[in-house]
PDB file of C-alpha atoms in Angstrom:
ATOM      1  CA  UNK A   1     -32.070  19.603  43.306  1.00  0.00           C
ATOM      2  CA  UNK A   2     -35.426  19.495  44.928  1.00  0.00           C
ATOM      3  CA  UNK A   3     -35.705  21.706  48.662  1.00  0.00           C
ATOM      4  CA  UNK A   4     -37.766  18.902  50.812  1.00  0.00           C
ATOM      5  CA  UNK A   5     -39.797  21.019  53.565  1.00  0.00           C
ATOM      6  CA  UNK A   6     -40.813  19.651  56.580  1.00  0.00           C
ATOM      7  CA  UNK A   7     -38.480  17.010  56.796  1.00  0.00           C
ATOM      8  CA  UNK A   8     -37.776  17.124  60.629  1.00  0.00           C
ATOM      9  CA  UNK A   9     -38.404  13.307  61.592  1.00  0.00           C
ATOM     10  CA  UNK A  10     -35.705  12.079  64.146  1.00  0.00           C
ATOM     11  CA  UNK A  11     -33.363   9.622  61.947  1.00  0.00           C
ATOM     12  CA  UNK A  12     -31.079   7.189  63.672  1.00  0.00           C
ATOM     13  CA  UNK A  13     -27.623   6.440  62.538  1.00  0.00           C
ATOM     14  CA  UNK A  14     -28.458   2.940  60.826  1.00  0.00           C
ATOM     15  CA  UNK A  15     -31.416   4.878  59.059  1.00  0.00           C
ATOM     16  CA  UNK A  16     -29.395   7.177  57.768  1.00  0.00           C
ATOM     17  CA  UNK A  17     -26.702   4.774  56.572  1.00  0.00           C
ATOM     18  CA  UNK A  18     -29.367   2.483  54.657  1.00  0.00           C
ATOM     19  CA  UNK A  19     -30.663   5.878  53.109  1.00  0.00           C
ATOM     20  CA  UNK A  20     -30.283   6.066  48.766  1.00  0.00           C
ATOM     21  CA  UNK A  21     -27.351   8.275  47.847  1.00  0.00           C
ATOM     22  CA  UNK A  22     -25.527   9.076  51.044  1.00  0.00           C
ATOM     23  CA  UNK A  23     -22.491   7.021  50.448  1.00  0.00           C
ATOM     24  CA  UNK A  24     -20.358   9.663  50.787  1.00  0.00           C
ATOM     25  CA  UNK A  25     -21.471   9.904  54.613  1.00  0.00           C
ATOM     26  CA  UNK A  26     -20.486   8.319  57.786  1.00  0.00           C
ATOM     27  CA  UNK A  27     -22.401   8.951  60.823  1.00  0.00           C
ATOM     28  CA  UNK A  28     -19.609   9.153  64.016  1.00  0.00           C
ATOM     29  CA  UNK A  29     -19.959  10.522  67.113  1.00  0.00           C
ATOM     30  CA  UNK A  30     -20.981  14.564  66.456  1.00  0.00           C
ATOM     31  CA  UNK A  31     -23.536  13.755  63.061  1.00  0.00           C
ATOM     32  CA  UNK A  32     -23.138  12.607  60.242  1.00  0.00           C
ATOM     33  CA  UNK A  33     -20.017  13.696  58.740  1.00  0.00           C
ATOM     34  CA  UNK A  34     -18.242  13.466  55.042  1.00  0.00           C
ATOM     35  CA  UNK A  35     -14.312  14.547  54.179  1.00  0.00           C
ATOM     36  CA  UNK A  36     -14.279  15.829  50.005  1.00  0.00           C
ATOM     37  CA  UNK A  37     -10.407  16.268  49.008  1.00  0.00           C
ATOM     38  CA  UNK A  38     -10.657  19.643  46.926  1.00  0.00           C
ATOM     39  CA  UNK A  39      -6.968  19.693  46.399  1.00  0.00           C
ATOM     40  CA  UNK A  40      -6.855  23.377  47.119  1.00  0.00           C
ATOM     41  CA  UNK A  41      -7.660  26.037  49.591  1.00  0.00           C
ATOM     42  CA  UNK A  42      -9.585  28.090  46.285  1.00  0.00           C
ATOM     43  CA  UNK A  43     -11.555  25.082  45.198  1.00  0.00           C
ATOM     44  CA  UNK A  44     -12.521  24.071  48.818  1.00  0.00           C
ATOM     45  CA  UNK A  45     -13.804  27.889  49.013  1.00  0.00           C
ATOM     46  CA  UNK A  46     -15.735  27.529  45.905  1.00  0.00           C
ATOM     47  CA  UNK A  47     -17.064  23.954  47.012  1.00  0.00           C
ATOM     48  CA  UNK A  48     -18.211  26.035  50.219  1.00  0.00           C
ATOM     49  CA  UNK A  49     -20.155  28.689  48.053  1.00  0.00           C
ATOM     50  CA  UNK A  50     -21.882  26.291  46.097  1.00  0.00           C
ATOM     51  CA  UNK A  51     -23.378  24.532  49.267  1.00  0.00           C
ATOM     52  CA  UNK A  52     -24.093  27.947  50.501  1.00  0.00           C
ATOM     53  CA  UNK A  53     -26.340  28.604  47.416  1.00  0.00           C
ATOM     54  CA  UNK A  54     -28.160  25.352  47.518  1.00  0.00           C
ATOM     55  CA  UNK A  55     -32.188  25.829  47.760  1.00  0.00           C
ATOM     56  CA  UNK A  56     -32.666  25.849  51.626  1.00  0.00           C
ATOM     57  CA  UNK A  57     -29.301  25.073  53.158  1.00  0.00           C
ATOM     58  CA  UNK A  58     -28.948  28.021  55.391  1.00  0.00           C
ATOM     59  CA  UNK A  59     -32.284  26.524  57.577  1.00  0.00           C
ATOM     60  CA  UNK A  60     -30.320  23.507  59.122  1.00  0.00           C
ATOM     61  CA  UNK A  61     -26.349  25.205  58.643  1.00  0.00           C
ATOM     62  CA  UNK A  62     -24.366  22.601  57.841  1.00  0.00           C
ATOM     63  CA  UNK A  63     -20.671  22.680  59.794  1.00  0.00           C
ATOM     64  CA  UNK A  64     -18.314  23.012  57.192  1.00  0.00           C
ATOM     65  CA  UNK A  65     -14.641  23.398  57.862  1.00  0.00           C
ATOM     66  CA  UNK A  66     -12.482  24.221  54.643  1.00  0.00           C
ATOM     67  CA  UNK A  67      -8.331  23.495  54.743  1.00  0.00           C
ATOM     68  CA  UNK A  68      -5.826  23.335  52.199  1.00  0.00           C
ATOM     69  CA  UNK A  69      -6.317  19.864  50.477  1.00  0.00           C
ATOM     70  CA  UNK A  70      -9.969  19.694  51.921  1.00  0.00           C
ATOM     71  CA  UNK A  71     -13.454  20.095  53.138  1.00  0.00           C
ATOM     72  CA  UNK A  72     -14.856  18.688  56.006  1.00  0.00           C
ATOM     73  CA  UNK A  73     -18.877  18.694  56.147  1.00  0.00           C
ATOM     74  CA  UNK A  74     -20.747  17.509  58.784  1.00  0.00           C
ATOM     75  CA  UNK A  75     -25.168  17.690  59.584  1.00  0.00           C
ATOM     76  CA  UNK A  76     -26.753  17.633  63.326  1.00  0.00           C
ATOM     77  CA  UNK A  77     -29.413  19.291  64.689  1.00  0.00           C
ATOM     78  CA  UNK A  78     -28.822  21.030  67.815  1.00  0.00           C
ATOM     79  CA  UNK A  79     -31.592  22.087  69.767  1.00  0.00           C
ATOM     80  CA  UNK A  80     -32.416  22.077  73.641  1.00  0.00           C
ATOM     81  CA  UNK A  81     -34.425  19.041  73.372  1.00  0.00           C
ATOM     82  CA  UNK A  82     -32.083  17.193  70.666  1.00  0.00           C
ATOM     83  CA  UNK A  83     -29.023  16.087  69.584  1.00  0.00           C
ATOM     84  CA  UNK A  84     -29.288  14.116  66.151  1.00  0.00           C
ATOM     85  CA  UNK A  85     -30.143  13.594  62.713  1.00  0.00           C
ATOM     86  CA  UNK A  86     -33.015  14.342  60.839  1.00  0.00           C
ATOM     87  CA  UNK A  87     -34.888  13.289  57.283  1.00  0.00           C
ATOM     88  CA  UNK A  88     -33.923  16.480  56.417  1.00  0.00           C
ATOM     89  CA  UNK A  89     -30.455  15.486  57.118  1.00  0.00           C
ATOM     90  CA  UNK A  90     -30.682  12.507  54.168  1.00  0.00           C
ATOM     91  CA  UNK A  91     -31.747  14.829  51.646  1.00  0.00           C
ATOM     92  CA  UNK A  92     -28.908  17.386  52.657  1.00  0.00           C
ATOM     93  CA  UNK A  93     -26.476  14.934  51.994  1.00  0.00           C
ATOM     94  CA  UNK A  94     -27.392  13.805  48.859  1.00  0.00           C
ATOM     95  CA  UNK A  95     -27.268  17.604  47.660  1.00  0.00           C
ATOM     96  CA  UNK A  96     -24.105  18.290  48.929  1.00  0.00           C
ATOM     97  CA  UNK A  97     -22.964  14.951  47.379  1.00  0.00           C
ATOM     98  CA  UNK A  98     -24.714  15.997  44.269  1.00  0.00           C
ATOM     99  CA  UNK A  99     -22.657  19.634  44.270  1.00  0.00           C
ATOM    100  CA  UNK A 100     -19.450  17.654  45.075  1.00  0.00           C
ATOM    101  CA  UNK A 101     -19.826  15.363  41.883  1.00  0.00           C
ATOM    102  CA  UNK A 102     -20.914  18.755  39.250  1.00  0.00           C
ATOM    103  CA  UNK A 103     -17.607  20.363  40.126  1.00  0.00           C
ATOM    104  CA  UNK A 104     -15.371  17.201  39.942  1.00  0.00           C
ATOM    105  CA  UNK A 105     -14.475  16.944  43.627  1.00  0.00           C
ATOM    106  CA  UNK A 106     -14.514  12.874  45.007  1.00  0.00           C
ATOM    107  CA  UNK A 107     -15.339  12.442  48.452  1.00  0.00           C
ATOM    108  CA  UNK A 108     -13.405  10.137  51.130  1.00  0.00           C
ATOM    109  CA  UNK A 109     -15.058   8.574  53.486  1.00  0.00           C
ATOM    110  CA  UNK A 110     -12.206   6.512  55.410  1.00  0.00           C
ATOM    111  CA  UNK A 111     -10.931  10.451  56.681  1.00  0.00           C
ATOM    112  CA  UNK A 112     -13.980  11.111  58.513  1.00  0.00           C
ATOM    113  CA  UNK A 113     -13.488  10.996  62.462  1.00  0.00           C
ATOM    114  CA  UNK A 114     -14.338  12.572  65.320  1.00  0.00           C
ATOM    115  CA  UNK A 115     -13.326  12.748  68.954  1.00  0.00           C
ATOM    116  CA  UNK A 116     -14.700  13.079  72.546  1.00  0.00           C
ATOM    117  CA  UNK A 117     -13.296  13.147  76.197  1.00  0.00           C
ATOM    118  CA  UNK A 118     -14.587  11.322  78.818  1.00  0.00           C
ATOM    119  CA  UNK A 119     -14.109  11.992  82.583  1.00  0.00           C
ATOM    120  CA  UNK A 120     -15.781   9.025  85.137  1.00  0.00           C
ATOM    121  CA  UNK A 121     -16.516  11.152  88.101  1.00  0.00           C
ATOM    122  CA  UNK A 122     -17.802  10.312  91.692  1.00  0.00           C
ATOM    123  CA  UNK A 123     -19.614  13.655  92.513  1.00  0.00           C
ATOM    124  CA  UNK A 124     -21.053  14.592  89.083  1.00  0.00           C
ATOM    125  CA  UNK A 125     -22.672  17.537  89.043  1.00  0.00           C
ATOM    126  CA  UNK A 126     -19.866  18.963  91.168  1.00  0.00           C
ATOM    127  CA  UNK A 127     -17.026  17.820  87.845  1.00  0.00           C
ATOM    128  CA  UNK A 128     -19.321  19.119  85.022  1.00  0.00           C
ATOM    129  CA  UNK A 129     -19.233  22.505  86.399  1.00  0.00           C
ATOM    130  CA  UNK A 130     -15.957  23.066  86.980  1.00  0.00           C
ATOM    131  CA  UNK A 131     -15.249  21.533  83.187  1.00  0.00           C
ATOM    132  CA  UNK A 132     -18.070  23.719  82.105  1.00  0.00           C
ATOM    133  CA  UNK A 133     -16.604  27.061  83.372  1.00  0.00           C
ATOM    134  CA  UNK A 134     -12.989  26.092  82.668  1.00  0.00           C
ATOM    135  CA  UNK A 135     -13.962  25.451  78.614  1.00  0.00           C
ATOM    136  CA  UNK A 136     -16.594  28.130  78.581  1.00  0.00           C
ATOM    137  CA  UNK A 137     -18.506  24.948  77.353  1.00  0.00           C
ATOM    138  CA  UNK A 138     -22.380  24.199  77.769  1.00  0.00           C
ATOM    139  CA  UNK A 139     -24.411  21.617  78.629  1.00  0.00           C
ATOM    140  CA  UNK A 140     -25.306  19.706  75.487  1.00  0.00           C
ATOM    141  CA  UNK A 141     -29.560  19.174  74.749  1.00  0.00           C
ATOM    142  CA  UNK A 142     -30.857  18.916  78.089  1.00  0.00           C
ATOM    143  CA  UNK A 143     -27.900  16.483  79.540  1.00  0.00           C
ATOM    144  CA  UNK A 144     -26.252  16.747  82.331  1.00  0.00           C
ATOM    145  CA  UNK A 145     -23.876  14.489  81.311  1.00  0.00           C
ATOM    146  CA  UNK A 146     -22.727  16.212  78.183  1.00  0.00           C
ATOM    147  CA  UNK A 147     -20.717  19.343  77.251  1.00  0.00           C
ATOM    148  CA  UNK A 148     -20.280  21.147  74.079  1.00  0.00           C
ATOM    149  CA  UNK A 149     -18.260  23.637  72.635  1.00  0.00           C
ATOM    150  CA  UNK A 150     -20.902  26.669  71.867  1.00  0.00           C
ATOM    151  CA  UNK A 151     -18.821  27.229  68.688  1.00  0.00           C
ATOM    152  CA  UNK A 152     -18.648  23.604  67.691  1.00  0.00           C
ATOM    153  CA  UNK A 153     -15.538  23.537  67.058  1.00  0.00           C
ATOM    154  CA  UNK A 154     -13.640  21.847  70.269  1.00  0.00           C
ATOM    155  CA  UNK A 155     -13.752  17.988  71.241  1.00  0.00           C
ATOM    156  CA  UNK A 156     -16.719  17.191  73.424  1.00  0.00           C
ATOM    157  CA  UNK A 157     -16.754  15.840  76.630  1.00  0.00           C
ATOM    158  CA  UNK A 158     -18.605  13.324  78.219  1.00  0.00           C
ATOM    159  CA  UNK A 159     -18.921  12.562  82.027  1.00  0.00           C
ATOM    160  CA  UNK A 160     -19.662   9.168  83.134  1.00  0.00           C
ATOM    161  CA  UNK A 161     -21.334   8.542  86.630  1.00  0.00           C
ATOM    162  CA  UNK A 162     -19.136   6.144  89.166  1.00  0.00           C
ATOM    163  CA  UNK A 163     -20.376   3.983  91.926  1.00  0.00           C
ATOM    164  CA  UNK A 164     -17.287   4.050  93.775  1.00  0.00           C
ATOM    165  CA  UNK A 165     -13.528   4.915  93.509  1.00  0.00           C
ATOM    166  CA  UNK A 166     -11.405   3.151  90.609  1.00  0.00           C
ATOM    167  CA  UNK A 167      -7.209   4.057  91.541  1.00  0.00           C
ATOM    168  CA  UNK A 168      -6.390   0.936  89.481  1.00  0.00           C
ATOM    169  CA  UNK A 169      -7.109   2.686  86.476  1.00  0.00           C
ATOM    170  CA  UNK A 170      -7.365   5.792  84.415  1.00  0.00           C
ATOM    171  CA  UNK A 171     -10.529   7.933  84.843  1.00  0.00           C
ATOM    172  CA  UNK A 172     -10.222  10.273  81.765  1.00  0.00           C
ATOM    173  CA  UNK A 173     -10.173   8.564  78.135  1.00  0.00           C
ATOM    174  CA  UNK A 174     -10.319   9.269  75.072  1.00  0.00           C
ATOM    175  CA  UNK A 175     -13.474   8.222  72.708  1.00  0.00           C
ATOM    176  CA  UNK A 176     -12.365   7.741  68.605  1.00  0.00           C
ATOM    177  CA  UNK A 177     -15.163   7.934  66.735  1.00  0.00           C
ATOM    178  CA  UNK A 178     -14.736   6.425  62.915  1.00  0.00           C
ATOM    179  CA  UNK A 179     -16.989   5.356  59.841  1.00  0.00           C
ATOM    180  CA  UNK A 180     -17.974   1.552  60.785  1.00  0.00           C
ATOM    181  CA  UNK A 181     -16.152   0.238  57.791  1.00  0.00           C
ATOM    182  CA  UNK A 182     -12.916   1.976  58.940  1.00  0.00           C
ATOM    183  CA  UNK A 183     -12.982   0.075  62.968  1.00  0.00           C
ATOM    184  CA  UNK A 184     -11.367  -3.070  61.976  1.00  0.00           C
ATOM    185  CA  UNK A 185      -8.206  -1.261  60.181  1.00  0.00           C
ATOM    186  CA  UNK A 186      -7.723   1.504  63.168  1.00  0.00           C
ATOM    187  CA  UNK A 187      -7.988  -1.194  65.884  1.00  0.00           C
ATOM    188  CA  UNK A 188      -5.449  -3.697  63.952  1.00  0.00           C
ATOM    189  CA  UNK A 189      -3.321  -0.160  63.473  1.00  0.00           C
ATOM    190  CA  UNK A 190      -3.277   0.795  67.164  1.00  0.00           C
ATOM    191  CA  UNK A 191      -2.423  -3.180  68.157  1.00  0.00           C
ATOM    192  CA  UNK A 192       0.415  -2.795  65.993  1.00  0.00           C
ATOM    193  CA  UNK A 193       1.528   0.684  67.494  1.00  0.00           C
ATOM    194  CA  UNK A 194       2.112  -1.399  70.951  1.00  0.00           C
ATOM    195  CA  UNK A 195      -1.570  -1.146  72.152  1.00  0.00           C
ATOM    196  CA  UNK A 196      -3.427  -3.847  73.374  1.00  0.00           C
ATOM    197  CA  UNK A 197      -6.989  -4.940  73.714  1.00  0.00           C
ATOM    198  CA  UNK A 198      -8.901  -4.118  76.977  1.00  0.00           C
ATOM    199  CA  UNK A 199     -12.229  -5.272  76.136  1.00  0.00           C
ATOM    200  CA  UNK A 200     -14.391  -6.608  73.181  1.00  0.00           C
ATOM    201  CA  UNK A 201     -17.591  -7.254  74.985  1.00  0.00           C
ATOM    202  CA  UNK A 202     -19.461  -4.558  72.815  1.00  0.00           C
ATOM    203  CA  UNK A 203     -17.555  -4.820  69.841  1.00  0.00           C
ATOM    204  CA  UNK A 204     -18.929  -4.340  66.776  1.00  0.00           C
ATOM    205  CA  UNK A 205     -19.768  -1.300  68.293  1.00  0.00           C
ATOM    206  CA  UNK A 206     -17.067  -0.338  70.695  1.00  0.00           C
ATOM    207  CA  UNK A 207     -13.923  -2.018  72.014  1.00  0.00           C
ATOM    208  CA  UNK A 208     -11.270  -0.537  74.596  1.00  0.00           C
ATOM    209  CA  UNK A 209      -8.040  -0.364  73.819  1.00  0.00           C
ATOM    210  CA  UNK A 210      -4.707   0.496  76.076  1.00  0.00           C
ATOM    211  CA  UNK A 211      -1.346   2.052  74.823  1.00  0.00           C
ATOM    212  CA  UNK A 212       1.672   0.645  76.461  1.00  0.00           C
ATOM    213  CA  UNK A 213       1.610   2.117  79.770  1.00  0.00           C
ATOM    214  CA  UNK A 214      -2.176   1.558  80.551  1.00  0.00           C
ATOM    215  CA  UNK A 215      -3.976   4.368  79.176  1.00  0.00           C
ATOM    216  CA  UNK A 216      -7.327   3.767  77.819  1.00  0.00           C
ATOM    217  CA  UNK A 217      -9.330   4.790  74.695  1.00  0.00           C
ATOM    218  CA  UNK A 218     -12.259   3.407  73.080  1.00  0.00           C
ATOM    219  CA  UNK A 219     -13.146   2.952  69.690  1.00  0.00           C
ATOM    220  CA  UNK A 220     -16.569   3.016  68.797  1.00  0.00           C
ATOM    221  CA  UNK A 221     -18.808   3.391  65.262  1.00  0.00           C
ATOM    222  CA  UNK A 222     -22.694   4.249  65.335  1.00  0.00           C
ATOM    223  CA  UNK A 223     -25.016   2.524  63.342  1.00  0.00           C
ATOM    224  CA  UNK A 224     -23.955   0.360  60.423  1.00  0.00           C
ATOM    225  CA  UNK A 225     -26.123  -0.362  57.512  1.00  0.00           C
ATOM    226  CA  UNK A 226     -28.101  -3.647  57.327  1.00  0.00           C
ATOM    227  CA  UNK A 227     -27.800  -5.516  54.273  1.00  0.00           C
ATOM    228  CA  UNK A 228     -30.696  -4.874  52.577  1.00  0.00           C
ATOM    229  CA  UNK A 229     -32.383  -1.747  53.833  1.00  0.00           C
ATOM    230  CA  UNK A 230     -33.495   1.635  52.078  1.00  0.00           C
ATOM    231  CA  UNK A 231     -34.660   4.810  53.090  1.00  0.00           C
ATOM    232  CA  UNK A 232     -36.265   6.913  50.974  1.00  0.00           C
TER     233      UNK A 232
END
């Protein structure tokens, strides 16, 4: 494995989809993101060491979260001018792909997800500072829009500006965010839970949905490949 310096270009999600060798990846909404099922708590750990020892991994710190049957990987810069992907990111991925495939341990891309709040609020400055000192959250880049959990661990939360009072409807939802080959099968999955289908209008990139009583949550996926593209 070659360490690629300098590799700090901003990469959108499409880009990075259309990249050589990132299969295993699916960019949702924290990063790009991919689930390898270790069977075990000992092999996730020595999954974990191995990326650890990879030439230059410690300078971007991928998130890695290691459970019993599993290891959950995910890349994003975090800075206090961006939130995103990088070049650097591509050539992460293939690594850790790369380290995954030596010691015999497949990936899964269809368990990769990740989840956000969102809060419409009138006064909104006034809302994302009570939610900020309630979470012991921070503002996320230089948003004022966007919360974070400085540990990056909890969901985060997203504040969206009103024009004018909505009591006909819910004003907190919930945002799914899965791999764009995985929408279809989780929208025709909560249909058939008893949800129904709010709106379509920016489908295939987001569609709100409603459980039985009215409640609202939107599924959305970020940047699917086109056909014939490659990143290199």
């Amino acid at each position: 494995m070659t360490y690629v310096v300098g590799k700090t270009e901003r990469v959108r999600p499409q880009q990075f989809h259309e990249a050589a060798g990132v299969e295993d990846w699916r960019v949702v909404g924290e990063g790009a993101c991919a689930y390898f099922r270790t069977g075990s708590f000992e092999a996730g750990a020595r999954f974990v060491r191995a990326i650890g020892e990879m030439p230059g991994a410690g300078d971007e710190s991928p998130d890695v979260d290691v459970r019993q049957k599993g290891v959950t990987v995910r890349l994003i810069t975090v800075t206090d001018d961006y939130y995103g992907l990088t070049e650097r990111h591509v050539e992460l991925a293939r690594q850790i792909s790369a380290v995954a495939r030596a010691l015999d341990i497949p990936a899964d891309p269809s368990a990769v997800q990740t989840v956000q709040v969102t809060v419409d609020a009138l006064a909104g400055p006034d809302v994302v500072a009570f939610w900020r000192a309630l979470l012991g959250y921070q503002d996320r880049a230089d948003s004022g829009e966007d919360l974070m959990d400085p540990r990056r661990r909890g969901a985060p939360f997203y504040f969206q500006q009103m024009d004018a009072p909505r009591p006909q409807r819910n004003r907190v939802h919930i945002d799914v965010w899965v791999p764009y080959d995985q929408a279809e099968a989780r929208i025709a999955a909560a249909l058939a839970a008893g949800g129904r289908l709010v709106n379509d209008a920016d489908a295939p990139s987001n569609w709100v949905l409603a459980d039985p009583e009215g409640n609202e949550a939107c599924v959305g996926v970020a940047g699917p490949p086109a056909p014939t593209a490659d990143l290199r």
